[in-house]
mmCIF file of C-alpha atoms in Angstrom:
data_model
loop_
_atom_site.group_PDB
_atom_site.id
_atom_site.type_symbol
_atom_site.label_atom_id
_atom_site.label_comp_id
_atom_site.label_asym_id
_atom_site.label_seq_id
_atom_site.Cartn_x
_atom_site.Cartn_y
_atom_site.Cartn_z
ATOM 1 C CA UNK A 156 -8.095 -15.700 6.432
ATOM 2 C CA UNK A 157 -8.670 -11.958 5.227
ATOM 3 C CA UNK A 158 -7.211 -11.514 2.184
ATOM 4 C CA UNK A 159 -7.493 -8.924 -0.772
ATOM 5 C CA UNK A 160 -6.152 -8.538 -4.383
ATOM 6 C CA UNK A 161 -4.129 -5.801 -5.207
ATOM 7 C CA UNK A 162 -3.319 -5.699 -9.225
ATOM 8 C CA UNK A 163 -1.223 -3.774 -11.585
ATOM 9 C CA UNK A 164 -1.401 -4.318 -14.903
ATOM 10 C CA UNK A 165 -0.262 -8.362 -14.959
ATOM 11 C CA UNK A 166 1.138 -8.607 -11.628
ATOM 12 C CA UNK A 167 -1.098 -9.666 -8.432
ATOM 13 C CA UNK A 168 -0.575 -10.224 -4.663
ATOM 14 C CA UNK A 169 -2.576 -12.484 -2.174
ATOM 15 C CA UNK A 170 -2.204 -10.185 0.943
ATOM 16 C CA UNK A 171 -2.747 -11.782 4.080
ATOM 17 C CA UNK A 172 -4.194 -9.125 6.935
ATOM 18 C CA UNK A 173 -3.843 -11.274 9.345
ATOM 19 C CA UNK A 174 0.287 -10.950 9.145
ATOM 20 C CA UNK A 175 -0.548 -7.365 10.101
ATOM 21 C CA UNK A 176 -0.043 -4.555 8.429
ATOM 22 C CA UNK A 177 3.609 -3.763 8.128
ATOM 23 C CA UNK A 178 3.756 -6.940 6.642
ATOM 24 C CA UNK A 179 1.167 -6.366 4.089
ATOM 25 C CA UNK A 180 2.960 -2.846 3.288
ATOM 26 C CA UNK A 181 6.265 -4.463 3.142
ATOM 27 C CA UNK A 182 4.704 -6.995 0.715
ATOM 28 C CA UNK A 183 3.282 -4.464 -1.788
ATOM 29 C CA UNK A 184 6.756 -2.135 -1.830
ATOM 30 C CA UNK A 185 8.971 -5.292 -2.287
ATOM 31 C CA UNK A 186 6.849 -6.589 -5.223
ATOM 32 C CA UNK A 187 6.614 -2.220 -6.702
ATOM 33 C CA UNK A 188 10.452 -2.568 -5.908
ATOM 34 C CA UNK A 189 10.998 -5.796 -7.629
ATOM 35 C CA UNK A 190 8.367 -4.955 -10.396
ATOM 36 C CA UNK A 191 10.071 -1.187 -11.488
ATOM 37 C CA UNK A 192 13.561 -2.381 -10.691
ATOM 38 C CA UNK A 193 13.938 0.459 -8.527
ATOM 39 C CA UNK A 194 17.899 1.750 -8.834
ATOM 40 C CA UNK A 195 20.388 0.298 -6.225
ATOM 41 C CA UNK A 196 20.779 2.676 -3.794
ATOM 42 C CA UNK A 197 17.524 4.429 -4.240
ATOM 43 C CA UNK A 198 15.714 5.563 -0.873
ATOM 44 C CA UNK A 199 12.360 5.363 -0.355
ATOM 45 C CA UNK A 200 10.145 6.490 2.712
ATOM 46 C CA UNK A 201 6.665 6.228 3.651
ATOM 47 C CA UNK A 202 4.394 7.905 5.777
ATOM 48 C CA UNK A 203 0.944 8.927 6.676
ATOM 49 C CA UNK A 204 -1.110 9.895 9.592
ATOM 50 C CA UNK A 205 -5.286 9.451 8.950
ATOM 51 C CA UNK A 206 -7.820 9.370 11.750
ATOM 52 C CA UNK A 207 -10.012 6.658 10.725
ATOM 53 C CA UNK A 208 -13.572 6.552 11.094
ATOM 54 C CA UNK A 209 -16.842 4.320 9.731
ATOM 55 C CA UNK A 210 -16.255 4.999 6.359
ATOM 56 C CA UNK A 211 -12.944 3.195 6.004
ATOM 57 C CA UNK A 212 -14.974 0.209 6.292
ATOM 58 C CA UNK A 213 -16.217 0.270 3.339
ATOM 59 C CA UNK A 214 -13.508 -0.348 0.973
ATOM 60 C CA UNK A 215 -16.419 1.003 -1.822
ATOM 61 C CA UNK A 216 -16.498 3.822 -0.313
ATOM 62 C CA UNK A 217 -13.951 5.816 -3.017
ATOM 63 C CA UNK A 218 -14.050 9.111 -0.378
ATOM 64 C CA UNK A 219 -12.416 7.024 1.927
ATOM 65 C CA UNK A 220 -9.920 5.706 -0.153
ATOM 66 C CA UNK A 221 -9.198 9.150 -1.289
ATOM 67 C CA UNK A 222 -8.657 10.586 2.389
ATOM 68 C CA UNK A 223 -5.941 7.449 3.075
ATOM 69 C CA UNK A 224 -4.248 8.278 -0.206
ATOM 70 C CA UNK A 225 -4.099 11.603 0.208
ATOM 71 C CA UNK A 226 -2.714 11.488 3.950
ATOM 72 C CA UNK A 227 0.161 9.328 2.397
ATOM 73 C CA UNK A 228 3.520 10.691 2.121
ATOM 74 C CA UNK A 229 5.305 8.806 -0.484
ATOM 75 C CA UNK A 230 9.165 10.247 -1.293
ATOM 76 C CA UNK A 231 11.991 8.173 -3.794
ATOM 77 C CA UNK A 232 15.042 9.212 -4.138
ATOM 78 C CA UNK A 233 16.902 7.717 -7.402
#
C-alpha cells in the first residue's frame, strides 16, 4: 500500500494512493474543511494543469513541488 503523511500542526492523514487521486484530494479538503470549520455555504474550487516530468518523482525534489503548487488554482469564497 502507498501511503504518505501529510501534517499540519497536530492533525495527520494516512493517504492511501492506491484509492486514486480524487480520493486522496477529497481526503485532504474534507479534513482542511473539517479542521478550519470552513463557513456553511462557503465555495471552494480547485484546479491545476502541470505537465509532469522525472522530477516529480522525487518528492525531495522542492523545484518540483514548487512547479505543482504553483500550477494550483485554489479560490474560497466565504
Amino acid at each position: 500500500m502507498c501511503t504518505t503523511n501529510a501534517t499540519r500542526k497536530e492533525n495527520v492523514l494516512e493517504i492511501d494512493f492506491n484509492q486514486g487521486l480524487a480520493f486522496a484530494l477529497a481526503e485532504v479538503v474534507h479534513g482542511y474543511v473539517a479542521a478550519m470549520k470552513l463557513p456553511v455555504d462557503a465555495a471552494l474550487s480547485i484546479n491545476m494543469t502541470v505537465v509532469i516530468d522525472a522530477g516529480h518523482y522525487d518528492v525531495s525534489n522542492g523545484d518540483a513541488f514548487g512547479e505543482i503548487y504553483g500550477a494550483m488554482d485554489v479560490n474560497l469564497q466565504l
